[in-house]
């Protein structure tokens, strides 16, 4: 696929992959070390707005895309278009647009994509910081070694046709579910506006429906980039076991950081998370 990039005053404004156009928020010093931030579900690049200023103060440039299903110009139909290899391809195209190896950070589903991107494109990822979601094989192992399977019940529900869309797009249901998970009013308003009102929710559910369409061997690949995994004690979706097992899949320096927070670490603990990201970046130096 041919990747094209729209540059606005030397900023990456959009990029394309698979004939899809992705919106990008590119901020901070242009000559700063690039840190790519991948959002999770059900959020957009806006979820990094509390973290990014802390990184800018340290001299880092942050590049946050709205991923497949979220950018209005990147909403293909059908779950096959949302298999992990396609999501990794999108991220790889963005890294090519940046033009140099980056420090990759992902939260929730963004962390899952970050793990797979770091494994498939080691030459493009200098360090990895995964937030909430552990290495994919660590997650699979945690399903049978902890209460993770019970906490992941919603993933099975999302496999149903039509019903998840009907439920998840109801503002009253969304407010209750998001508040019970730990989101504050500002975050909930962002989801209602950016994901539900924008029409992205039905497409975003395909990330879950495509979970089983990839090559199972891809989930076992080790990451060779120095890595930090961040888990939070009040995460209602993910147990500690997956975080602990993640070390088995990093063939490099690895750190597990534990924060007292809900699942929504980037908004709830932005300064602390920025410190963790910066520490991982600085562990290999900040040269571009």
PDB file of C-alpha atoms in Angstrom:
ATOM      1  CA  UNK A   1       0.000   0.000   0.000  1.00  0.00           C
ATOM      2  CA  UNK A   2       1.113   3.522  -0.745  1.00  0.00           C
ATOM      3  CA  UNK A   3       1.138   5.786   2.276  1.00  0.00           C
ATOM      4  CA  UNK A   4       0.595   9.503   1.734  1.00  0.00           C
ATOM      5  CA  UNK A   5       0.957  12.147   4.388  1.00  0.00           C
ATOM      6  CA  UNK A   6      -0.502  15.646   4.618  1.00  0.00           C
ATOM      7  CA  UNK A   7       1.939  18.018   6.252  1.00  0.00           C
ATOM      8  CA  UNK A   8       0.599  21.200   7.860  1.00  0.00           C
ATOM      9  CA  UNK A   9       3.456  23.490   8.839  1.00  0.00           C
ATOM     10  CA  UNK A  10       5.719  20.457   9.213  1.00  0.00           C
ATOM     11  CA  UNK A  11       3.069  18.707  11.318  1.00  0.00           C
ATOM     12  CA  UNK A  12       1.571  15.369  10.331  1.00  0.00           C
ATOM     13  CA  UNK A  13      -2.083  16.245   9.867  1.00  0.00           C
ATOM     14  CA  UNK A  14      -3.277  13.029   8.213  1.00  0.00           C
ATOM     15  CA  UNK A  15      -1.877   9.872   6.701  1.00  0.00           C
ATOM     16  CA  UNK A  16      -3.374   7.148   4.515  1.00  0.00           C
ATOM     17  CA  UNK A  17      -3.189   3.375   4.478  1.00  0.00           C
ATOM     18  CA  UNK A  18      -5.369   0.840   2.642  1.00  0.00           C
ATOM     19  CA  UNK A  19      -7.026   3.800   0.898  1.00  0.00           C
ATOM     20  CA  UNK A  20      -8.198   5.044   4.295  1.00  0.00           C
ATOM     21  CA  UNK A  21      -7.425   8.483   5.718  1.00  0.00           C
ATOM     22  CA  UNK A  22      -6.498   8.863   9.376  1.00  0.00           C
ATOM     23  CA  UNK A  23      -6.604  12.076  11.401  1.00  0.00           C
ATOM     24  CA  UNK A  24      -3.569  12.853  13.562  1.00  0.00           C
ATOM     25  CA  UNK A  25      -2.944  15.196  16.482  1.00  0.00           C
ATOM     26  CA  UNK A  26       0.718  16.233  16.262  1.00  0.00           C
ATOM     27  CA  UNK A  27       1.873  18.529  19.069  1.00  0.00           C
ATOM     28  CA  UNK A  28       4.910  19.574  21.060  1.00  0.00           C
ATOM     29  CA  UNK A  29       8.326  20.724  19.791  1.00  0.00           C
ATOM     30  CA  UNK A  30       8.863  19.725  16.168  1.00  0.00           C
ATOM     31  CA  UNK A  31      12.462  18.835  16.851  1.00  0.00           C
ATOM     32  CA  UNK A  32      11.554  16.801  19.927  1.00  0.00           C
ATOM     33  CA  UNK A  33      11.955  13.063  20.242  1.00  0.00           C
ATOM     34  CA  UNK A  34       8.744  11.561  18.762  1.00  0.00           C
ATOM     35  CA  UNK A  35       6.376   9.673  21.044  1.00  0.00           C
ATOM     36  CA  UNK A  36       3.433   7.991  19.279  1.00  0.00           C
ATOM     37  CA  UNK A  37       0.295   7.591  21.417  1.00  0.00           C
ATOM     38  CA  UNK A  38      -2.340   4.974  20.513  1.00  0.00           C
ATOM     39  CA  UNK A  39      -5.786   5.308  22.109  1.00  0.00           C
ATOM     40  CA  UNK A  40      -8.085   2.528  23.266  1.00  0.00           C
ATOM     41  CA  UNK A  41     -11.807   1.734  23.248  1.00  0.00           C
ATOM     42  CA  UNK A  42     -14.157   3.547  23.355  1.00  0.00           C
ATOM     43  CA  UNK A  43     -11.999   6.646  22.983  1.00  0.00           C
ATOM     44  CA  UNK A  44     -10.070   8.707  20.441  1.00  0.00           C
ATOM     45  CA  UNK A  45      -6.749  10.548  20.409  1.00  0.00           C
ATOM     46  CA  UNK A  46      -8.424  13.076  22.712  1.00  0.00           C
ATOM     47  CA  UNK A  47      -7.800  10.616  25.580  1.00  0.00           C
ATOM     48  CA  UNK A  48      -4.139  11.724  25.583  1.00  0.00           C
ATOM     49  CA  UNK A  49      -4.825  15.440  26.054  1.00  0.00           C
ATOM     50  CA  UNK A  50      -3.987  15.341  29.782  1.00  0.00           C
ATOM     51  CA  UNK A  51      -0.753  13.380  29.280  1.00  0.00           C
ATOM     52  CA  UNK A  52       0.635  15.181  26.236  1.00  0.00           C
ATOM     53  CA  UNK A  53       1.368  18.584  27.875  1.00  0.00           C
ATOM     54  CA  UNK A  54       3.548  16.880  30.486  1.00  0.00           C
ATOM     55  CA  UNK A  55       5.554  15.245  27.701  1.00  0.00           C
ATOM     56  CA  UNK A  56       5.803  18.524  25.773  1.00  0.00           C
ATOM     57  CA  UNK A  57       7.279  20.192  28.857  1.00  0.00           C
ATOM     58  CA  UNK A  58      10.027  17.573  28.759  1.00  0.00           C
ATOM     59  CA  UNK A  59      10.743  18.358  25.113  1.00  0.00           C
ATOM     60  CA  UNK A  60       8.918  15.464  23.482  1.00  0.00           C
ATOM     61  CA  UNK A  61       6.803  15.655  20.354  1.00  0.00           C
ATOM     62  CA  UNK A  62       3.552  13.676  20.638  1.00  0.00           C
ATOM     63  CA  UNK A  63       1.787  12.128  17.650  1.00  0.00           C
ATOM     64  CA  UNK A  64      -1.657  10.659  18.346  1.00  0.00           C
ATOM     65  CA  UNK A  65      -3.808   9.188  15.553  1.00  0.00           C
ATOM     66  CA  UNK A  66      -7.511   8.467  15.553  1.00  0.00           C
ATOM     67  CA  UNK A  67      -7.363   4.819  14.630  1.00  0.00           C
ATOM     68  CA  UNK A  68      -9.317   2.606  12.219  1.00  0.00           C
ATOM     69  CA  UNK A  69     -13.049   2.946  12.789  1.00  0.00           C
ATOM     70  CA  UNK A  70     -12.630   6.250  14.628  1.00  0.00           C
ATOM     71  CA  UNK A  71     -11.295   8.607  11.948  1.00  0.00           C
ATOM     72  CA  UNK A  72     -14.255   9.517   9.682  1.00  0.00           C
ATOM     73  CA  UNK A  73     -12.155   8.695   6.618  1.00  0.00           C
ATOM     74  CA  UNK A  74     -11.110   5.282   7.941  1.00  0.00           C
ATOM     75  CA  UNK A  75     -14.296   3.324   8.614  1.00  0.00           C
ATOM     76  CA  UNK A  76     -14.375   0.213   6.448  1.00  0.00           C
ATOM     77  CA  UNK A  77     -17.282  -2.180   6.870  1.00  0.00           C
ATOM     78  CA  UNK A  78     -17.001  -5.723   8.116  1.00  0.00           C
ATOM     79  CA  UNK A  79     -14.965  -7.227  10.920  1.00  0.00           C
ATOM     80  CA  UNK A  80     -12.266  -8.659   8.631  1.00  0.00           C
ATOM     81  CA  UNK A  81     -11.029  -5.114   7.968  1.00  0.00           C
ATOM     82  CA  UNK A  82     -10.260  -4.771  11.702  1.00  0.00           C
ATOM     83  CA  UNK A  83      -8.033  -7.809  12.172  1.00  0.00           C
ATOM     84  CA  UNK A  84      -4.824  -7.090  14.065  1.00  0.00           C
ATOM     85  CA  UNK A  85      -2.607  -7.226  10.982  1.00  0.00           C
ATOM     86  CA  UNK A  86      -4.645  -4.355   9.487  1.00  0.00           C
ATOM     87  CA  UNK A  87      -4.408  -2.300  12.675  1.00  0.00           C
ATOM     88  CA  UNK A  88      -0.654  -2.888  12.813  1.00  0.00           C
ATOM     89  CA  UNK A  89      -0.411  -1.895   9.156  1.00  0.00           C
ATOM     90  CA  UNK A  90      -2.034   1.434   9.962  1.00  0.00           C
ATOM     91  CA  UNK A  91       0.428   2.098  12.773  1.00  0.00           C
ATOM     92  CA  UNK A  92       3.380   1.035  10.635  1.00  0.00           C
ATOM     93  CA  UNK A  93       2.253   3.523   7.975  1.00  0.00           C
ATOM     94  CA  UNK A  94       2.195   6.290  10.576  1.00  0.00           C
ATOM     95  CA  UNK A  95       5.675   5.330  11.805  1.00  0.00           C
ATOM     96  CA  UNK A  96       6.892   5.502   8.208  1.00  0.00           C
ATOM     97  CA  UNK A  97       5.402   8.989   7.996  1.00  0.00           C
ATOM     98  CA  UNK A  98       7.304  10.047  11.103  1.00  0.00           C
ATOM     99  CA  UNK A  99      10.455   8.945   9.322  1.00  0.00           C
ATOM    100  CA  UNK A 100      12.454   7.671  12.280  1.00  0.00           C
ATOM    101  CA  UNK A 101      12.158   5.082  15.047  1.00  0.00           C
ATOM    102  CA  UNK A 102       9.694   6.207  17.709  1.00  0.00           C
ATOM    103  CA  UNK A 103       8.832   5.593  21.319  1.00  0.00           C
ATOM    104  CA  UNK A 104       5.487   3.804  21.151  1.00  0.00           C
ATOM    105  CA  UNK A 105       2.793   4.102  23.825  1.00  0.00           C
ATOM    106  CA  UNK A 106      -0.629   2.465  23.843  1.00  0.00           C
ATOM    107  CA  UNK A 107      -3.583   2.278  26.215  1.00  0.00           C
ATOM    108  CA  UNK A 108      -6.254  -0.437  26.216  1.00  0.00           C
ATOM    109  CA  UNK A 109      -6.742  -1.622  22.600  1.00  0.00           C
ATOM    110  CA  UNK A 110      -4.013   0.831  21.650  1.00  0.00           C
ATOM    111  CA  UNK A 111      -1.689  -1.196  23.873  1.00  0.00           C
ATOM    112  CA  UNK A 112      -2.680  -4.394  22.049  1.00  0.00           C
ATOM    113  CA  UNK A 113      -1.798  -2.741  18.728  1.00  0.00           C
ATOM    114  CA  UNK A 114       1.425  -1.383  20.204  1.00  0.00           C
ATOM    115  CA  UNK A 115       2.503  -4.864  21.356  1.00  0.00           C
ATOM    116  CA  UNK A 116       1.882  -6.348  17.917  1.00  0.00           C
ATOM    117  CA  UNK A 117       3.531  -3.416  16.122  1.00  0.00           C
ATOM    118  CA  UNK A 118       6.651  -3.621  18.290  1.00  0.00           C
ATOM    119  CA  UNK A 119       6.890  -7.361  17.579  1.00  0.00           C
ATOM    120  CA  UNK A 120       6.304  -7.055  13.824  1.00  0.00           C
ATOM    121  CA  UNK A 121       8.380  -3.894  13.230  1.00  0.00           C
ATOM    122  CA  UNK A 122      11.219  -3.894  15.763  1.00  0.00           C
ATOM    123  CA  UNK A 123      13.293  -1.559  13.600  1.00  0.00           C
ATOM    124  CA  UNK A 124      10.657   1.193  14.014  1.00  0.00           C
ATOM    125  CA  UNK A 125      10.097   1.021  17.779  1.00  0.00           C
ATOM    126  CA  UNK A 126      12.826   2.206  20.160  1.00  0.00           C
ATOM    127  CA  UNK A 127      10.837   1.648  23.351  1.00  0.00           C
ATOM    128  CA  UNK A 128       7.362   0.454  24.268  1.00  0.00           C
ATOM    129  CA  UNK A 129       5.092   1.621  27.077  1.00  0.00           C
ATOM    130  CA  UNK A 130       1.909  -0.428  27.328  1.00  0.00           C
ATOM    131  CA  UNK A 131      -0.881   0.820  29.564  1.00  0.00           C
ATOM    132  CA  UNK A 132      -3.516  -1.515  31.046  1.00  0.00           C
ATOM    133  CA  UNK A 133      -3.520  -4.267  28.389  1.00  0.00           C
ATOM    134  CA  UNK A 134      -0.642  -6.759  28.738  1.00  0.00           C
ATOM    135  CA  UNK A 135       1.188  -8.735  26.072  1.00  0.00           C
ATOM    136  CA  UNK A 136      -1.436 -10.740  24.100  1.00  0.00           C
ATOM    137  CA  UNK A 137      -0.124 -14.142  25.175  1.00  0.00           C
ATOM    138  CA  UNK A 138       0.114 -13.007  28.792  1.00  0.00           C
ATOM    139  CA  UNK A 139      -3.556 -12.037  28.538  1.00  0.00           C
ATOM    140  CA  UNK A 140      -4.467 -15.457  27.101  1.00  0.00           C
ATOM    141  CA  UNK A 141      -2.619 -17.247  29.885  1.00  0.00           C
ATOM    142  CA  UNK A 142      -4.297 -15.054  32.506  1.00  0.00           C
ATOM    143  CA  UNK A 143      -7.696 -16.268  31.305  1.00  0.00           C
ATOM    144  CA  UNK A 144      -7.029 -19.698  32.804  1.00  0.00           C
ATOM    145  CA  UNK A 145      -4.859 -18.634  35.739  1.00  0.00           C
ATOM    146  CA  UNK A 146      -7.012 -15.924  37.308  1.00  0.00           C
ATOM    147  CA  UNK A 147     -10.462 -14.343  37.255  1.00  0.00           C
ATOM    148  CA  UNK A 148      -9.674 -12.635  33.933  1.00  0.00           C
ATOM    149  CA  UNK A 149     -12.171 -14.741  31.969  1.00  0.00           C
ATOM    150  CA  UNK A 150     -15.004 -13.540  34.200  1.00  0.00           C
ATOM    151  CA  UNK A 151     -13.951  -9.918  33.777  1.00  0.00           C
ATOM    152  CA  UNK A 152     -13.823 -10.346  29.994  1.00  0.00           C
ATOM    153  CA  UNK A 153     -17.469 -11.434  29.639  1.00  0.00           C
ATOM    154  CA  UNK A 154     -18.285  -8.326  27.592  1.00  0.00           C
ATOM    155  CA  UNK A 155     -15.962  -9.509  24.805  1.00  0.00           C
ATOM    156  CA  UNK A 156     -18.261 -12.480  24.204  1.00  0.00           C
ATOM    157  CA  UNK A 157     -21.293 -10.178  24.240  1.00  0.00           C
ATOM    158  CA  UNK A 158     -19.691  -7.995  21.571  1.00  0.00           C
ATOM    159  CA  UNK A 159     -19.545 -10.980  19.192  1.00  0.00           C
ATOM    160  CA  UNK A 160     -23.334 -10.888  18.826  1.00  0.00           C
ATOM    161  CA  UNK A 161     -24.789  -9.169  15.738  1.00  0.00           C
ATOM    162  CA  UNK A 162     -26.709  -5.897  16.041  1.00  0.00           C
ATOM    163  CA  UNK A 163     -27.457  -6.069  19.771  1.00  0.00           C
ATOM    164  CA  UNK A 164     -24.153  -4.558  20.987  1.00  0.00           C
ATOM    165  CA  UNK A 165     -24.582  -1.612  18.611  1.00  0.00           C
ATOM    166  CA  UNK A 166     -28.118  -1.017  19.843  1.00  0.00           C
ATOM    167  CA  UNK A 167     -27.043  -1.107  23.482  1.00  0.00           C
ATOM    168  CA  UNK A 168     -23.688   0.686  23.293  1.00  0.00           C
ATOM    169  CA  UNK A 169     -25.029   3.640  21.311  1.00  0.00           C
ATOM    170  CA  UNK A 170     -27.707   4.461  23.887  1.00  0.00           C
ATOM    171  CA  UNK A 171     -26.446   7.556  25.744  1.00  0.00           C
ATOM    172  CA  UNK A 172     -28.148   6.594  29.018  1.00  0.00           C
ATOM    173  CA  UNK A 173     -26.581   3.127  29.033  1.00  0.00           C
ATOM    174  CA  UNK A 174     -23.198   4.504  27.983  1.00  0.00           C
ATOM    175  CA  UNK A 175     -23.189   7.044  30.810  1.00  0.00           C
ATOM    176  CA  UNK A 176     -23.963   4.403  33.442  1.00  0.00           C
ATOM    177  CA  UNK A 177     -21.462   1.871  32.117  1.00  0.00           C
ATOM    178  CA  UNK A 178     -18.641   4.374  31.710  1.00  0.00           C
ATOM    179  CA  UNK A 179     -19.208   5.952  35.121  1.00  0.00           C
ATOM    180  CA  UNK A 180     -19.176   2.525  36.782  1.00  0.00           C
ATOM    181  CA  UNK A 181     -15.813   1.834  35.159  1.00  0.00           C
ATOM    182  CA  UNK A 182     -14.311   4.991  36.682  1.00  0.00           C
ATOM    183  CA  UNK A 183     -14.700   7.642  33.980  1.00  0.00           C
ATOM    184  CA  UNK A 184     -15.352  11.226  35.038  1.00  0.00           C
ATOM    185  CA  UNK A 185     -17.942  13.547  33.485  1.00  0.00           C
ATOM    186  CA  UNK A 186     -15.471  15.077  31.023  1.00  0.00           C
ATOM    187  CA  UNK A 187     -14.373  11.681  29.734  1.00  0.00           C
ATOM    188  CA  UNK A 188     -17.965  10.523  29.363  1.00  0.00           C
ATOM    189  CA  UNK A 189     -18.831  13.663  27.406  1.00  0.00           C
ATOM    190  CA  UNK A 190     -15.866  12.984  25.120  1.00  0.00           C
ATOM    191  CA  UNK A 191     -17.083   9.437  24.411  1.00  0.00           C
ATOM    192  CA  UNK A 192     -20.640  10.571  23.745  1.00  0.00           C
ATOM    193  CA  UNK A 193     -19.450  13.256  21.317  1.00  0.00           C
ATOM    194  CA  UNK A 194     -16.425  11.637  19.654  1.00  0.00           C
ATOM    195  CA  UNK A 195     -17.510   7.998  19.467  1.00  0.00           C
ATOM    196  CA  UNK A 196     -21.288   7.711  19.773  1.00  0.00           C
ATOM    197  CA  UNK A 197     -22.521  10.947  18.173  1.00  0.00           C
ATOM    198  CA  UNK A 198     -19.834  10.763  15.463  1.00  0.00           C
ATOM    199  CA  UNK A 199     -21.041   7.325  14.391  1.00  0.00           C
ATOM    200  CA  UNK A 200     -17.799   5.553  15.282  1.00  0.00           C
ATOM    201  CA  UNK A 201     -19.208   3.118  17.856  1.00  0.00           C
ATOM    202  CA  UNK A 202     -20.521   0.426  15.459  1.00  0.00           C
ATOM    203  CA  UNK A 203     -17.182   0.365  13.609  1.00  0.00           C
ATOM    204  CA  UNK A 204     -15.169   0.282  16.829  1.00  0.00           C
ATOM    205  CA  UNK A 205     -16.952  -2.896  17.941  1.00  0.00           C
ATOM    206  CA  UNK A 206     -15.344  -4.671  14.998  1.00  0.00           C
ATOM    207  CA  UNK A 207     -12.025  -4.538  16.871  1.00  0.00           C
ATOM    208  CA  UNK A 208     -13.523  -7.114  19.241  1.00  0.00           C
ATOM    209  CA  UNK A 209     -15.225  -9.107  16.497  1.00  0.00           C
ATOM    210  CA  UNK A 210     -11.947  -9.490  14.618  1.00  0.00           C
ATOM    211  CA  UNK A 211     -10.036 -10.758  17.671  1.00  0.00           C
ATOM    212  CA  UNK A 212     -10.039 -14.357  16.435  1.00  0.00           C
ATOM    213  CA  UNK A 213      -9.212 -13.701  12.781  1.00  0.00           C
ATOM    214  CA  UNK A 214      -5.439 -13.369  13.078  1.00  0.00           C
ATOM    215  CA  UNK A 215      -2.649 -15.907  13.072  1.00  0.00           C
ATOM    216  CA  UNK A 216      -2.471 -17.327  16.635  1.00  0.00           C
ATOM    217  CA  UNK A 217       1.318 -17.569  16.373  1.00  0.00           C
ATOM    218  CA  UNK A 218       1.546 -13.784  16.103  1.00  0.00           C
ATOM    219  CA  UNK A 219       0.311 -13.497  19.691  1.00  0.00           C
ATOM    220  CA  UNK A 220       3.327 -15.435  20.971  1.00  0.00           C
ATOM    221  CA  UNK A 221       5.983 -13.148  19.478  1.00  0.00           C
ATOM    222  CA  UNK A 222       8.398 -11.556  21.904  1.00  0.00           C
ATOM    223  CA  UNK A 223       9.156  -7.841  21.907  1.00  0.00           C
ATOM    224  CA  UNK A 224      12.822  -6.833  21.725  1.00  0.00           C
ATOM    225  CA  UNK A 225      12.350  -3.151  22.598  1.00  0.00           C
ATOM    226  CA  UNK A 226      12.908  -2.020  26.195  1.00  0.00           C
ATOM    227  CA  UNK A 227       9.417  -2.063  27.674  1.00  0.00           C
ATOM    228  CA  UNK A 228       7.386  -0.740  30.580  1.00  0.00           C
ATOM    229  CA  UNK A 229       3.939  -2.118  31.353  1.00  0.00           C
ATOM    230  CA  UNK A 230       1.564  -0.059  33.497  1.00  0.00           C
ATOM    231  CA  UNK A 231      -1.274  -1.704  35.416  1.00  0.00           C
ATOM    232  CA  UNK A 232      -3.718  -0.107  37.861  1.00  0.00           C
ATOM    233  CA  UNK A 233      -5.116  -1.603  41.051  1.00  0.00           C
ATOM    234  CA  UNK A 234      -8.727  -0.518  40.453  1.00  0.00           C
ATOM    235  CA  UNK A 235      -9.013  -1.708  36.854  1.00  0.00           C
ATOM    236  CA  UNK A 236     -12.363  -3.495  36.558  1.00  0.00           C
ATOM    237  CA  UNK A 237     -11.437  -5.116  33.225  1.00  0.00           C
ATOM    238  CA  UNK A 238      -7.919  -6.469  33.759  1.00  0.00           C
ATOM    239  CA  UNK A 239      -6.384  -8.439  36.619  1.00  0.00           C
ATOM    240  CA  UNK A 240      -2.804  -8.263  37.843  1.00  0.00           C
ATOM    241  CA  UNK A 241      -1.888 -11.765  36.600  1.00  0.00           C
ATOM    242  CA  UNK A 242      -1.629 -10.683  32.969  1.00  0.00           C
ATOM    243  CA  UNK A 243       0.618  -7.796  33.960  1.00  0.00           C
ATOM    244  CA  UNK A 244       2.905 -10.137  35.880  1.00  0.00           C
ATOM    245  CA  UNK A 245       3.095 -12.682  33.031  1.00  0.00           C
ATOM    246  CA  UNK A 246       4.015  -9.970  30.522  1.00  0.00           C
ATOM    247  CA  UNK A 247       7.697 -10.062  31.506  1.00  0.00           C
ATOM    248  CA  UNK A 248       7.926 -13.506  29.860  1.00  0.00           C
ATOM    249  CA  UNK A 249       7.413 -11.923  26.439  1.00  0.00           C
ATOM    250  CA  UNK A 250       9.940  -9.085  26.522  1.00  0.00           C
ATOM    251  CA  UNK A 251      13.479  -9.986  25.462  1.00  0.00           C
ATOM    252  CA  UNK A 252      14.852  -6.689  26.759  1.00  0.00           C
ATOM    253  CA  UNK A 253      14.795  -4.520  29.853  1.00  0.00           C
ATOM    254  CA  UNK A 254      11.317  -4.733  31.386  1.00  0.00           C
ATOM    255  CA  UNK A 255       9.597  -2.791  34.167  1.00  0.00           C
ATOM    256  CA  UNK A 256       6.146  -3.293  35.668  1.00  0.00           C
ATOM    257  CA  UNK A 257       4.643  -0.127  37.138  1.00  0.00           C
ATOM    258  CA  UNK A 258       1.547  -0.317  39.352  1.00  0.00           C
ATOM    259  CA  UNK A 259      -0.639   2.738  39.953  1.00  0.00           C
ATOM    260  CA  UNK A 260      -3.592   3.270  42.258  1.00  0.00           C
ATOM    261  CA  UNK A 261      -6.115   4.125  39.561  1.00  0.00           C
ATOM    262  CA  UNK A 262      -9.041   2.825  37.524  1.00  0.00           C
ATOM    263  CA  UNK A 263      -8.679   1.549  33.962  1.00  0.00           C
ATOM    264  CA  UNK A 264      -8.512   5.115  32.629  1.00  0.00           C
ATOM    265  CA  UNK A 265      -4.923   5.826  33.607  1.00  0.00           C
ATOM    266  CA  UNK A 266      -4.099   8.488  30.956  1.00  0.00           C
ATOM    267  CA  UNK A 267      -6.800  10.829  32.242  1.00  0.00           C
ATOM    268  CA  UNK A 268      -6.719   9.860  35.908  1.00  0.00           C
ATOM    269  CA  UNK A 269      -2.935   9.858  36.428  1.00  0.00           C
ATOM    270  CA  UNK A 270      -1.546  11.949  33.557  1.00  0.00           C
ATOM    271  CA  UNK A 271       1.509  13.364  35.347  1.00  0.00           C
ATOM    272  CA  UNK A 272       2.481   9.987  36.789  1.00  0.00           C
ATOM    273  CA  UNK A 273       2.025   8.255  33.434  1.00  0.00           C
ATOM    274  CA  UNK A 274       4.059  10.941  31.666  1.00  0.00           C
ATOM    275  CA  UNK A 275       6.853  10.380  34.182  1.00  0.00           C
ATOM    276  CA  UNK A 276       6.755   6.641  33.476  1.00  0.00           C
ATOM    277  CA  UNK A 277       6.832   7.175  29.713  1.00  0.00           C
ATOM    278  CA  UNK A 278       9.705   9.643  30.014  1.00  0.00           C
ATOM    279  CA  UNK A 279      11.668   7.264  32.236  1.00  0.00           C
ATOM    280  CA  UNK A 280      11.346   4.507  29.656  1.00  0.00           C
ATOM    281  CA  UNK A 281      12.371   6.857  26.830  1.00  0.00           C
ATOM    282  CA  UNK A 282      15.346   8.167  28.782  1.00  0.00           C
ATOM    283  CA  UNK A 283      16.473   4.635  29.594  1.00  0.00           C
ATOM    284  CA  UNK A 284      17.790   4.423  26.031  1.00  0.00           C
ATOM    285  CA  UNK A 285      18.634   8.111  25.571  1.00  0.00           C
ATOM    286  CA  UNK A 286      16.559  10.826  23.918  1.00  0.00           C
ATOM    287  CA  UNK A 287      18.468  11.296  20.678  1.00  0.00           C
ATOM    288  CA  UNK A 288      16.339  11.219  17.543  1.00  0.00           C
TER     289      UNK A 288
END
